[in-house]
PDB file of C-alpha atoms in Angstrom:
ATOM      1  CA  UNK A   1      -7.361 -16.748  -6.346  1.00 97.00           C
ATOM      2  CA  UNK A   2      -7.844 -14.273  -3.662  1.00 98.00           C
ATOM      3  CA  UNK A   3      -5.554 -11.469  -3.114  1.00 98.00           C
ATOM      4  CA  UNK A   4      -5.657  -9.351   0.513  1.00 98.00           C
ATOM      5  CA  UNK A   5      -4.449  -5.951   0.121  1.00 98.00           C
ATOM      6  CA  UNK A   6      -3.727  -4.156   3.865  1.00 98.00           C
ATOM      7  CA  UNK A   7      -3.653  -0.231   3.277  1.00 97.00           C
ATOM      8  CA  UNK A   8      -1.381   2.379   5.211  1.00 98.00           C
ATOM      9  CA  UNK A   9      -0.486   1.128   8.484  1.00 98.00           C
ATOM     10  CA  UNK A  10       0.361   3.656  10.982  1.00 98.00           C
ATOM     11  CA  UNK A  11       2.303   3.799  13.739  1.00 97.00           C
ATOM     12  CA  UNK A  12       2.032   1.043  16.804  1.00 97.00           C
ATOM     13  CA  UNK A  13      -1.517   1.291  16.728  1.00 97.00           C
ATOM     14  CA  UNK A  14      -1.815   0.184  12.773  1.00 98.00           C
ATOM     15  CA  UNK A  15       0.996  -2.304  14.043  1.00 98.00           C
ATOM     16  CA  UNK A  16      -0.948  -4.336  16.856  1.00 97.00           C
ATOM     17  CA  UNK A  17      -4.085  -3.917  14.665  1.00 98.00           C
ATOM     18  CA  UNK A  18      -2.379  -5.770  11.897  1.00 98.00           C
ATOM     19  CA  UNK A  19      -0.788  -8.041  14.095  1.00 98.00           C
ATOM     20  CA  UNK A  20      -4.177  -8.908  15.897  1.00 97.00           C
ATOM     21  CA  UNK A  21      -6.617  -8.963  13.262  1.00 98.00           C
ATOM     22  CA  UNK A  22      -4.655 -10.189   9.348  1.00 98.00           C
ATOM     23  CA  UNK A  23      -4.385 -13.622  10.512  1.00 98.00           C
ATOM     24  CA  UNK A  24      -8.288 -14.066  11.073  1.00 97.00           C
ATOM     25  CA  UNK A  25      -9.131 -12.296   7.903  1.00 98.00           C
ATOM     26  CA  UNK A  26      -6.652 -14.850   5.955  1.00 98.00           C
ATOM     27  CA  UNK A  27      -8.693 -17.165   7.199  1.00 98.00           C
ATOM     28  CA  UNK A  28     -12.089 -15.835   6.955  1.00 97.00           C
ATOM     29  CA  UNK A  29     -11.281 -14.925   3.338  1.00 97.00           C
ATOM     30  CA  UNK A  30      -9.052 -18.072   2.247  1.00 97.00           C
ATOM     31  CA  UNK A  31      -6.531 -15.517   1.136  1.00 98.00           C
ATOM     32  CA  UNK A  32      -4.192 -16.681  -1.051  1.00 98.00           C
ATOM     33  CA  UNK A  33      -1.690 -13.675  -1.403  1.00 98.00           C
ATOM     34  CA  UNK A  34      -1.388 -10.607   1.131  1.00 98.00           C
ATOM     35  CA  UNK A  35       0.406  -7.412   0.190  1.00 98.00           C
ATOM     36  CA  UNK A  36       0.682  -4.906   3.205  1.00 98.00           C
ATOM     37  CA  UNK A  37       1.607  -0.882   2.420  1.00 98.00           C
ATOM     38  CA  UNK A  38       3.899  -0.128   5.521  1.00 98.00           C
ATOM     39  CA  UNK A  39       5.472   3.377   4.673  1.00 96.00           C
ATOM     40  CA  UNK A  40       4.133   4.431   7.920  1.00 97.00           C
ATOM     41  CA  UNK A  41       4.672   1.860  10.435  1.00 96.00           C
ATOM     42  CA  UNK A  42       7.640   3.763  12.541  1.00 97.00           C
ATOM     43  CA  UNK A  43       5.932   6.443  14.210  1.00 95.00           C
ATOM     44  CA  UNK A  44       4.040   7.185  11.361  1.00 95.00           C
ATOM     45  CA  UNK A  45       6.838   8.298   9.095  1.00 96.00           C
ATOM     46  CA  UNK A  46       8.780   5.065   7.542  1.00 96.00           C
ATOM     47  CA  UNK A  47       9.827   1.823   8.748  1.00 97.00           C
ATOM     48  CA  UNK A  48      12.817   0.002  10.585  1.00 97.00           C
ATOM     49  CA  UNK A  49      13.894  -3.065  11.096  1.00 97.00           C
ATOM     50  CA  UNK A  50      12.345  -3.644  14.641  1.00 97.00           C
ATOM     51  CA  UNK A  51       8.950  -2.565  13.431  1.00 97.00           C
ATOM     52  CA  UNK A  52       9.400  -4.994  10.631  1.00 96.00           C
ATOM     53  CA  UNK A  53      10.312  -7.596  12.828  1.00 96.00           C
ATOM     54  CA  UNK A  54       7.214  -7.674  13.941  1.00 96.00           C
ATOM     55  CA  UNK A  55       5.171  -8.635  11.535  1.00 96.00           C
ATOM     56  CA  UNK A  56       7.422 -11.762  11.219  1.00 94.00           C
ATOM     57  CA  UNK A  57       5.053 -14.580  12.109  1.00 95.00           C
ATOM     58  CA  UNK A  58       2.354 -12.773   9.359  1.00 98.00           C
ATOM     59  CA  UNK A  59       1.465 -14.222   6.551  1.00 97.00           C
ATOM     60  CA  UNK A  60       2.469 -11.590   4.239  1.00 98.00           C
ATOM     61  CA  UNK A  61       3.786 -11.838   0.691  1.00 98.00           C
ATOM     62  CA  UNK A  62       4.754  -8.481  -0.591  1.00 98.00           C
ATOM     63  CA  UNK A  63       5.203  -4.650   1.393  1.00 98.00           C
ATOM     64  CA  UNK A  64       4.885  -1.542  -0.320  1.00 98.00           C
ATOM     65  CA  UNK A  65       5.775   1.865   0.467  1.00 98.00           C
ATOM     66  CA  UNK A  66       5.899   5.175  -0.463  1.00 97.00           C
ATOM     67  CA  UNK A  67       7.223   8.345  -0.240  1.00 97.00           C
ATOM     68  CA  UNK A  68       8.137   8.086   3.518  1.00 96.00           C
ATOM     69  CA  UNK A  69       9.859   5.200   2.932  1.00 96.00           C
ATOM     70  CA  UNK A  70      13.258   7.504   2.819  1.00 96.00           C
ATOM     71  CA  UNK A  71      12.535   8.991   6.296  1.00 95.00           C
ATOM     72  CA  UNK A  72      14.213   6.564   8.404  1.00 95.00           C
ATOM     73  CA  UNK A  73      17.995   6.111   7.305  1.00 93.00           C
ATOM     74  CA  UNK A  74      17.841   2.099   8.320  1.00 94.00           C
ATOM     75  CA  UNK A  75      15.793   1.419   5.363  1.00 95.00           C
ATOM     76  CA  UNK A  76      18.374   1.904   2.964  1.00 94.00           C
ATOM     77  CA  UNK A  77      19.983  -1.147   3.800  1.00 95.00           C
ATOM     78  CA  UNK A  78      16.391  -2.811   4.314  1.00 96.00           C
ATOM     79  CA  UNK A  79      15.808  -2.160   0.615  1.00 96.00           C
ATOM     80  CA  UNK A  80      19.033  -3.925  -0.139  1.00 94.00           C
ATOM     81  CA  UNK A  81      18.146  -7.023   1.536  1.00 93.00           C
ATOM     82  CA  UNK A  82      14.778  -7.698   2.316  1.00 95.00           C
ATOM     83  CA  UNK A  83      12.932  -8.842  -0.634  1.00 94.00           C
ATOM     84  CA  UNK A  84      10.054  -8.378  -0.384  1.00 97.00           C
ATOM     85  CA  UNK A  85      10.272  -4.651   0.769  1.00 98.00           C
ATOM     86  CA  UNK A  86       9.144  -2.462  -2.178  1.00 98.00           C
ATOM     87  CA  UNK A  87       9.786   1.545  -2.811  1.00 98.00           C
ATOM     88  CA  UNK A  88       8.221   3.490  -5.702  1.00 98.00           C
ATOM     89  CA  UNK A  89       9.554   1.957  -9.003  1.00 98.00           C
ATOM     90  CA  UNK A  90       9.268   5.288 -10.507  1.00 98.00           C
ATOM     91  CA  UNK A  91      12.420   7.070  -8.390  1.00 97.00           C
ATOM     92  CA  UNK A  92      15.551   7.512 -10.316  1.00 95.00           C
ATOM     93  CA  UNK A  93      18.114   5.046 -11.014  1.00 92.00           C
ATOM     94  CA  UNK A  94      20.684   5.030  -8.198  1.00 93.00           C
ATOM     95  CA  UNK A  95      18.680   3.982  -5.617  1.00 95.00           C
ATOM     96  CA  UNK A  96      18.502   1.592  -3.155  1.00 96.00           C
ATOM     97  CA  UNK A  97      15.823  -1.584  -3.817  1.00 96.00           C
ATOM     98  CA  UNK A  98      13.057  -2.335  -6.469  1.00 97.00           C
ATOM     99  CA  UNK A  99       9.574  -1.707  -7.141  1.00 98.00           C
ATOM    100  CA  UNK A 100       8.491  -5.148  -8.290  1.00 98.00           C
ATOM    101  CA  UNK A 101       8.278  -8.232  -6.408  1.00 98.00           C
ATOM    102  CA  UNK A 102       7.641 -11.524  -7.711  1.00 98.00           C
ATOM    103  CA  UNK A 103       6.000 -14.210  -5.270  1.00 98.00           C
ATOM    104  CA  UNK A 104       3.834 -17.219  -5.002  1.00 98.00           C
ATOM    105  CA  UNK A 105       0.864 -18.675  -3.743  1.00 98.00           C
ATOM    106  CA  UNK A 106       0.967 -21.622  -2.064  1.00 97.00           C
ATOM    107  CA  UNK A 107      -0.785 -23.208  -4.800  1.00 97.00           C
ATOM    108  CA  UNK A 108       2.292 -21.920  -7.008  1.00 97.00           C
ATOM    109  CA  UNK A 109       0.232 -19.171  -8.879  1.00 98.00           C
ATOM    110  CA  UNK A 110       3.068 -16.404  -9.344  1.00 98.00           C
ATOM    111  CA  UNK A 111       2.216 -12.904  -8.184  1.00 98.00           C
ATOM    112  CA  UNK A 112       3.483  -9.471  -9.646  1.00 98.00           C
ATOM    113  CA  UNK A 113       3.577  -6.735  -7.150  1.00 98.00           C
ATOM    114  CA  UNK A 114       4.208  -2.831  -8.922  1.00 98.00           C
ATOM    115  CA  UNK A 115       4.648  -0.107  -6.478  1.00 98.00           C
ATOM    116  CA  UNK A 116       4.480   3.265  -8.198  1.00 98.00           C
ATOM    117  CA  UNK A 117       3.814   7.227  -6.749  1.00 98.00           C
ATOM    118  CA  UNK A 118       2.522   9.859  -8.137  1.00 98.00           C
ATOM    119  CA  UNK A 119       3.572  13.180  -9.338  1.00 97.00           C
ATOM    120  CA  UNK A 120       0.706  15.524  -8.627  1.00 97.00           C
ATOM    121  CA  UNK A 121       1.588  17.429  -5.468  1.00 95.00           C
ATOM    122  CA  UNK A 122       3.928  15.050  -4.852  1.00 95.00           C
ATOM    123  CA  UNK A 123       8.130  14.472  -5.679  1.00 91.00           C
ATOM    124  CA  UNK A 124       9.089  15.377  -9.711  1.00 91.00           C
ATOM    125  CA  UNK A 125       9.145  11.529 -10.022  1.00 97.00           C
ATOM    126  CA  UNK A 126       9.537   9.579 -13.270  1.00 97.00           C
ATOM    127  CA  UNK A 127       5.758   9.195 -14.930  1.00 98.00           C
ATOM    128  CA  UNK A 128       3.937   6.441 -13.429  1.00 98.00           C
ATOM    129  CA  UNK A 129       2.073   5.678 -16.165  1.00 98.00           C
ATOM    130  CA  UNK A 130       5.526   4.956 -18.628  1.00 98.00           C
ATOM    131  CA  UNK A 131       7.058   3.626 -15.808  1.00 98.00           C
ATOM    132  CA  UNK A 132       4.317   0.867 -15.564  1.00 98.00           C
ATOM    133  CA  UNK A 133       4.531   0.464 -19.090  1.00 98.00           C
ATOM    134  CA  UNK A 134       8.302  -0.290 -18.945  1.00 98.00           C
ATOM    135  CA  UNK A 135       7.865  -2.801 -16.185  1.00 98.00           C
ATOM    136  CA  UNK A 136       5.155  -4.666 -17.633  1.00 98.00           C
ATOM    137  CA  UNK A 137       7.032  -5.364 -21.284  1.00 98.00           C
ATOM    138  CA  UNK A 138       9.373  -6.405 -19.006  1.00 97.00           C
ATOM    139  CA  UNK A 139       7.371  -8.973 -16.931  1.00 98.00           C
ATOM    140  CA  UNK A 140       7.271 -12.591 -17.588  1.00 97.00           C
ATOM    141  CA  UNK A 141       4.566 -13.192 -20.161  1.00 95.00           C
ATOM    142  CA  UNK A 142       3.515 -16.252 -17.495  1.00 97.00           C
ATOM    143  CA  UNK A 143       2.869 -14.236 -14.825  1.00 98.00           C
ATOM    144  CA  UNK A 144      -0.997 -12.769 -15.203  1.00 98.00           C
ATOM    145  CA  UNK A 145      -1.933 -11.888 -11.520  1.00 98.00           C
ATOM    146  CA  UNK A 146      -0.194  -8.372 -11.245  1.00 98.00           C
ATOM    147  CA  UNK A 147      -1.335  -6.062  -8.270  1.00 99.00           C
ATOM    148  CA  UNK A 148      -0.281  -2.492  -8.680  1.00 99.00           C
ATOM    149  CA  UNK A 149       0.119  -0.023  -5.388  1.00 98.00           C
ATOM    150  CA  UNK A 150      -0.183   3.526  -6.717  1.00 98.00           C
ATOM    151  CA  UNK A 151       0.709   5.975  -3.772  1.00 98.00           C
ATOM    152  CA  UNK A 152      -0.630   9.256  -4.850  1.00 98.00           C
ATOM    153  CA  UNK A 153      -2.324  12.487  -3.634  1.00 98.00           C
ATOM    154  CA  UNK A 154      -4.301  12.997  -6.071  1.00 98.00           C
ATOM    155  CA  UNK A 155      -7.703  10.967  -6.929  1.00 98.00           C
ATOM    156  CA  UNK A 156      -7.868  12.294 -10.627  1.00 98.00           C
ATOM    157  CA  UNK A 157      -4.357  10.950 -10.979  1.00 98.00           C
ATOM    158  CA  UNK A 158      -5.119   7.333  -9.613  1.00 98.00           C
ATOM    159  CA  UNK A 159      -8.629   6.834 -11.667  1.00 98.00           C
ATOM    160  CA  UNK A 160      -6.088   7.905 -14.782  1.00 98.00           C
ATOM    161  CA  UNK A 161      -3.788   5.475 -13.908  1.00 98.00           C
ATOM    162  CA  UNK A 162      -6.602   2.376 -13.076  1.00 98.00           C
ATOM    163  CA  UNK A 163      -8.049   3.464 -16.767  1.00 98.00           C
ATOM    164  CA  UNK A 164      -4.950   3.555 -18.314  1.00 98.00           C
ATOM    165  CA  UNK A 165      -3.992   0.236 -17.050  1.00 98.00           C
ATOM    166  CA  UNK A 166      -7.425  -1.391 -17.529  1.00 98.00           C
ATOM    167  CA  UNK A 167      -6.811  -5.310 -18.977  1.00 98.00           C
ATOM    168  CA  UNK A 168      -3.286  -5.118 -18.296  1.00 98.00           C
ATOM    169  CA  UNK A 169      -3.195  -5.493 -14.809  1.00 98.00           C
ATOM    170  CA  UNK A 170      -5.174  -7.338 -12.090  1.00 98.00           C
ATOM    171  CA  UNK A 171      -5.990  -4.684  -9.854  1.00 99.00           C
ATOM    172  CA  UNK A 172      -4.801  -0.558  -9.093  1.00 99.00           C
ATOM    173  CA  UNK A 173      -5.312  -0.002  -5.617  1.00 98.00           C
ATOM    174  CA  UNK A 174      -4.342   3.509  -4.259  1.00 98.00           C
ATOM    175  CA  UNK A 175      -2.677   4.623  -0.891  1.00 98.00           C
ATOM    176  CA  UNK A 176      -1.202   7.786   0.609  1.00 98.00           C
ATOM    177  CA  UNK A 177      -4.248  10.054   1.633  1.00 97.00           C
ATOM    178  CA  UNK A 178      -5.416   7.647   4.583  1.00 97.00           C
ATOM    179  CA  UNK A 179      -9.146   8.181   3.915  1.00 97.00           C
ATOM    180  CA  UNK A 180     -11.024   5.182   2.323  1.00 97.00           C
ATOM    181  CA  UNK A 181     -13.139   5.551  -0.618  1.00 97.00           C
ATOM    182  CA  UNK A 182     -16.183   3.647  -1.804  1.00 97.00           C
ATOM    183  CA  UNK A 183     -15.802   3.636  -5.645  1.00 98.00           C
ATOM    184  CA  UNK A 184     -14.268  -0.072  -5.816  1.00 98.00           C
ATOM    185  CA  UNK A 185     -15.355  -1.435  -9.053  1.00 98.00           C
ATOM    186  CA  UNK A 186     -14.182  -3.709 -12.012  1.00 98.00           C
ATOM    187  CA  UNK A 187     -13.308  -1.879 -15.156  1.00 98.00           C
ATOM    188  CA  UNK A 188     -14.187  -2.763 -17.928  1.00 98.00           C
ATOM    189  CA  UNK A 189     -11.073  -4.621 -19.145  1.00 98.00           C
ATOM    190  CA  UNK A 190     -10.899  -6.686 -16.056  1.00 98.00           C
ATOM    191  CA  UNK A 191      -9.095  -4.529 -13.838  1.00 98.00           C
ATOM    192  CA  UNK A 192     -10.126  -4.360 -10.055  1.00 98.00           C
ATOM    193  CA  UNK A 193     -10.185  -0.785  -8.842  1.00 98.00           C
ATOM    194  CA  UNK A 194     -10.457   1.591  -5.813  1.00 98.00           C
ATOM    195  CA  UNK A 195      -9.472   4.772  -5.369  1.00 98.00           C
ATOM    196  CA  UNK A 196      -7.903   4.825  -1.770  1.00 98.00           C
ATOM    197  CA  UNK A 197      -7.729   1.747   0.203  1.00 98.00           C
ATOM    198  CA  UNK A 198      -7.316   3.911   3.786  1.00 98.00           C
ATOM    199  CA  UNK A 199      -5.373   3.437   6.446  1.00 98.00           C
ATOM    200  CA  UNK A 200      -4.761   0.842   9.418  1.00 98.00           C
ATOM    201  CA  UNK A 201      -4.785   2.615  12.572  1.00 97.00           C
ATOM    202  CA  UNK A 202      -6.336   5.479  14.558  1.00 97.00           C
ATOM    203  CA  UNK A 203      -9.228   7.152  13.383  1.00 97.00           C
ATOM    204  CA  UNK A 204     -10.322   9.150  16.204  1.00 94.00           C
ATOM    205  CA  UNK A 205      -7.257  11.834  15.122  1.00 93.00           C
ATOM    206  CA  UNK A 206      -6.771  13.533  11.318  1.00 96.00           C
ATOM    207  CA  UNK A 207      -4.865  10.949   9.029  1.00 96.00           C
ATOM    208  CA  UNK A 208      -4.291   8.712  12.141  1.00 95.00           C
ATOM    209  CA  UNK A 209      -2.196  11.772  13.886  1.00 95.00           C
ATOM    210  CA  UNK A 210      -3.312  13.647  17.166  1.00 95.00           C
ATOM    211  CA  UNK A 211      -5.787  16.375  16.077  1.00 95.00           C
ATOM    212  CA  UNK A 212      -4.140  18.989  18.225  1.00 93.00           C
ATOM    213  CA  UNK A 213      -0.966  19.030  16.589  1.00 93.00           C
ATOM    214  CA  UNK A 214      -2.005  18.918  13.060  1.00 95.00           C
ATOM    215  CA  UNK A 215      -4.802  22.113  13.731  1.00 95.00           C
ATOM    216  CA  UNK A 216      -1.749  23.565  15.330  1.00 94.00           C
ATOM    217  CA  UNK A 217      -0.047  23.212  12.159  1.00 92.00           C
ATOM    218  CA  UNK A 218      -2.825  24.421  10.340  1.00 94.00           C
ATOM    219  CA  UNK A 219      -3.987  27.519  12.301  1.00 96.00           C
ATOM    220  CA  UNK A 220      -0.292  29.019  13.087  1.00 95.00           C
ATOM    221  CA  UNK A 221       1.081  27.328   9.744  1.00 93.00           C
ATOM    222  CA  UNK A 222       4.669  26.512  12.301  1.00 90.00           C
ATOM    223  CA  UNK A 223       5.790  23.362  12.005  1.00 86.00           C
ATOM    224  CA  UNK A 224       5.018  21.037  14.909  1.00 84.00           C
ATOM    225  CA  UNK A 225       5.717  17.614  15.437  1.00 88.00           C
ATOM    226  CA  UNK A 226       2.736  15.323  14.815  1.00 93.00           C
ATOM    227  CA  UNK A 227       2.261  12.204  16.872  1.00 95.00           C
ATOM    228  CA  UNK A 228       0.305   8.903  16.312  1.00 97.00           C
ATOM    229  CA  UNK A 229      -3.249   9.079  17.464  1.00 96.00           C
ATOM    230  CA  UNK A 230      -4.629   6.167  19.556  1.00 95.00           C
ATOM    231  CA  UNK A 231      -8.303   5.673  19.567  1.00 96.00           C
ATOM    232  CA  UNK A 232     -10.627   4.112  17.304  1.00 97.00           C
ATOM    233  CA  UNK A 233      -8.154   1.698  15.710  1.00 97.00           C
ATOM    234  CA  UNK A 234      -9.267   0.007  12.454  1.00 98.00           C
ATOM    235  CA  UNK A 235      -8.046  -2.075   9.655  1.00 98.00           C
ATOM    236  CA  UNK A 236      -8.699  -1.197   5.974  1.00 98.00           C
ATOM    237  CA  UNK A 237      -8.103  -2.742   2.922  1.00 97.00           C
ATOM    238  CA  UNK A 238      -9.751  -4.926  -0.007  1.00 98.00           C
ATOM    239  CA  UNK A 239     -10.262  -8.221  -1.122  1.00 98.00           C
ATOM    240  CA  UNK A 240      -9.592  -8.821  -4.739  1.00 98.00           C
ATOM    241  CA  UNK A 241     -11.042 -12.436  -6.444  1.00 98.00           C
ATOM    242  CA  UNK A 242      -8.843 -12.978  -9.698  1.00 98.00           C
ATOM    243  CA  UNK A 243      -9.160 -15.808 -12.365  1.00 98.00           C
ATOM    244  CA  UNK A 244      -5.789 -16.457 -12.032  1.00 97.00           C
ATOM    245  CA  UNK A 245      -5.480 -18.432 -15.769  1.00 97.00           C
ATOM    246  CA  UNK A 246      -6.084 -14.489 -17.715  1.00 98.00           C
ATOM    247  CA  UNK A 247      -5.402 -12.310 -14.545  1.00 98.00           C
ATOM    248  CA  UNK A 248      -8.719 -10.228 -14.923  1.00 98.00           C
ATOM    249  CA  UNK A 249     -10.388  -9.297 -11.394  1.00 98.00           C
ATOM    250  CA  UNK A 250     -14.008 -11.033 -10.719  1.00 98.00           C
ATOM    251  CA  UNK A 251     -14.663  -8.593  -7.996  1.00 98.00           C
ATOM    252  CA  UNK A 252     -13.211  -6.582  -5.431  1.00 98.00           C
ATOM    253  CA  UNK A 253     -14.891  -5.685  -1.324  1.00 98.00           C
ATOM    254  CA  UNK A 254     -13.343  -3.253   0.709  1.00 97.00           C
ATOM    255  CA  UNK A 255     -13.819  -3.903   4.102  1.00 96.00           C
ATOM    256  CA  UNK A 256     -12.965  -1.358   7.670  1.00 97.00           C
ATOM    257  CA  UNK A 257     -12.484  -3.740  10.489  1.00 97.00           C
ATOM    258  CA  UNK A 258     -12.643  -2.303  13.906  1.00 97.00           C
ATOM    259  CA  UNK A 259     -10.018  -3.532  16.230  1.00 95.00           C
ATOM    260  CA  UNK A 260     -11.547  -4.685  19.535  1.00 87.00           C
ATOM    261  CA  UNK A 261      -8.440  -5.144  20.642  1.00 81.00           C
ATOM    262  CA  UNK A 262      -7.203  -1.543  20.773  1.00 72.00           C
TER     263      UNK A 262
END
C-alpha cells in the first residue's frame, strides 16, 4: 500500500494549495491512505472548524497536529468530536482528544496513526520515546501499517526517535520546523524515515510568515505579530510504499510541488 503524508499546512495559502493540488497527487500516486499535519491551518497558528470545513470533500484519512493545536480555543471541542483530529499523545492526561487514530483503506488494510512532540526546546512533555512504547503494546497485534508524526524542533531528537523505533513502525516522519530535508531513507529494520517533511504554503517569506515581521522580531527582539506570507506556494510531503502483510516500508520519495494555482 501507499501512504501520502501532507506536511505543515499554513495558513490560506497551504489551504487552497492542499485543496487544489492532494486530489491529483492521490491519483497520480494511487494513494491508498493520506494523513495531513494541520496545526497551522488558521492563520498559521491552529485550526477551527471553518478551516476544517474545508478540506471536507478531501480525501483525507487522519490530521495531526502539534503544539499549536491549543492556540485556537474552538479546538477543544474539535478534539472531542472529530475523529480523526489528532494532538500530541504525549500531553498529560486530562486533556481533550487522542493521539492515535485507527482507519482504513479502501481495500480494508487498517492504518495506525501516532502523533507525538518533542521535548527538546519544546513543552516539558511526557517522553516520546516511552510514550510510543506504551501505545504500541497497546495496539492491535493485527494492525502492521503504523505511521508515526513526530513534531519536534530538534533533528537529533527525531533521527533518535526513527532509530529507536526502527522495525516497529512503518514510517517516522517529522514536522514543526517547516524546512524540508533530503535524508529520506529506509532503516534498516524496515522503517521509512525523513527528518522534516516541510511545510505546505508560502515559501517566498521565513517559515511561510512575512519576512518583515519575523526580522522585526529578530533585530528589536519585541514581539510583533507575524502574518502568513503569500508567494511561492508549494506542497510538501512524502510518499511511503509499505508491504502491508509485515508493515515494513519498501521506500519512501519526498516530493515539493509548486502550486500554479497560487
Amino acid at each position: 500500500m501507499k501512504l501520502l503524508f501532507v506536511g505543515d499546512v499554513i495558513g490560506k495559502p497551504g489551504r487552497q494549495a492542499l485543496k487544489r493540488l492532494l486530489p491529483r497527487l492521490v491519483d497520480e500516486h494511487n494513494a491508498d491512505y493520506v494523513v495531513v499535519n494541520v496545526e497551522n491551518m488558521a492563520g498559521g497558528f491552529g485550526v477551527t472548524p471553518e478551516t476544517l470545513a474545508e478540506l471536507d470533500d478531501l480525501p483525507i484519512h487522519a490530521l495531526t497536529t502539534g503544539n499549536h493545536v491549543w492556540d485556537k480555543k474552538e479546538v477543544l471541542d474539535m478534539l472531542e468530536h472529530e475523529p480523526r483530529l489528532l494532538r500530541p499523545a504525549n500531553y498529560p492526561d486530562g486533556n481533550p482528544g487522542r493521539g492515535v487514530h485507527i482507519g482504513e483503506t479502501s481495500a480494508g488494510v487498517r492504518v495506525a496513526t501516532i502523533n507525538l512532540e518533542g521535548q527538546v526546546f519544546m513543552k516539558n512533555l511526557d517522553s516520546p520515546f516511552r510514550v510510543a512504547d506504551r501505545l504500541l503494546a497497546d495496539l492491535d497485534s493485527r494492525i502492521k501499517v503504523v505511521f508515526v508524526d513526530f513534531h519536534a524542533e530538534a533533528t537529533s531528537e527525531k533521527q533518535a526517535l526513527g532509530v529507536y523505533l526502527d522495525g516497529r513502525v512503518s514510517a517516522v516522519v517529522g514536522t514543526h520546523t517547516h524546512v524540508p530535508n533530503a535524508d529520506h531513507r529506509v532503516l534498516p529494520q524496515g522503517t521509512a524515515f525523513l527528518t522534516d517533511a516541510g511545510m505546505t504554503g508560502p515559501y517566498e517569506g521565513v517559515i511561510g510568515f512575512r519576512s518583515d515581521r519575523v526580522l522585526q522580531r529578530f533585530l528589536t527582539q519585541a514581539p510583533a505579530a507575524f502574518e502568513v506570507a503569500k508567494r511561492d506556494v508549494r506542497l510538501a510531503g512524502v510518499l511511503i510504499d509499505i508491504d502491508e502483510a509485515t508493515g515494513r516500508a519498501r521506500g519512501i520519495d519526498r516530493f515539493l510541488v509548486p502550486d500554479a494555482g497560487a
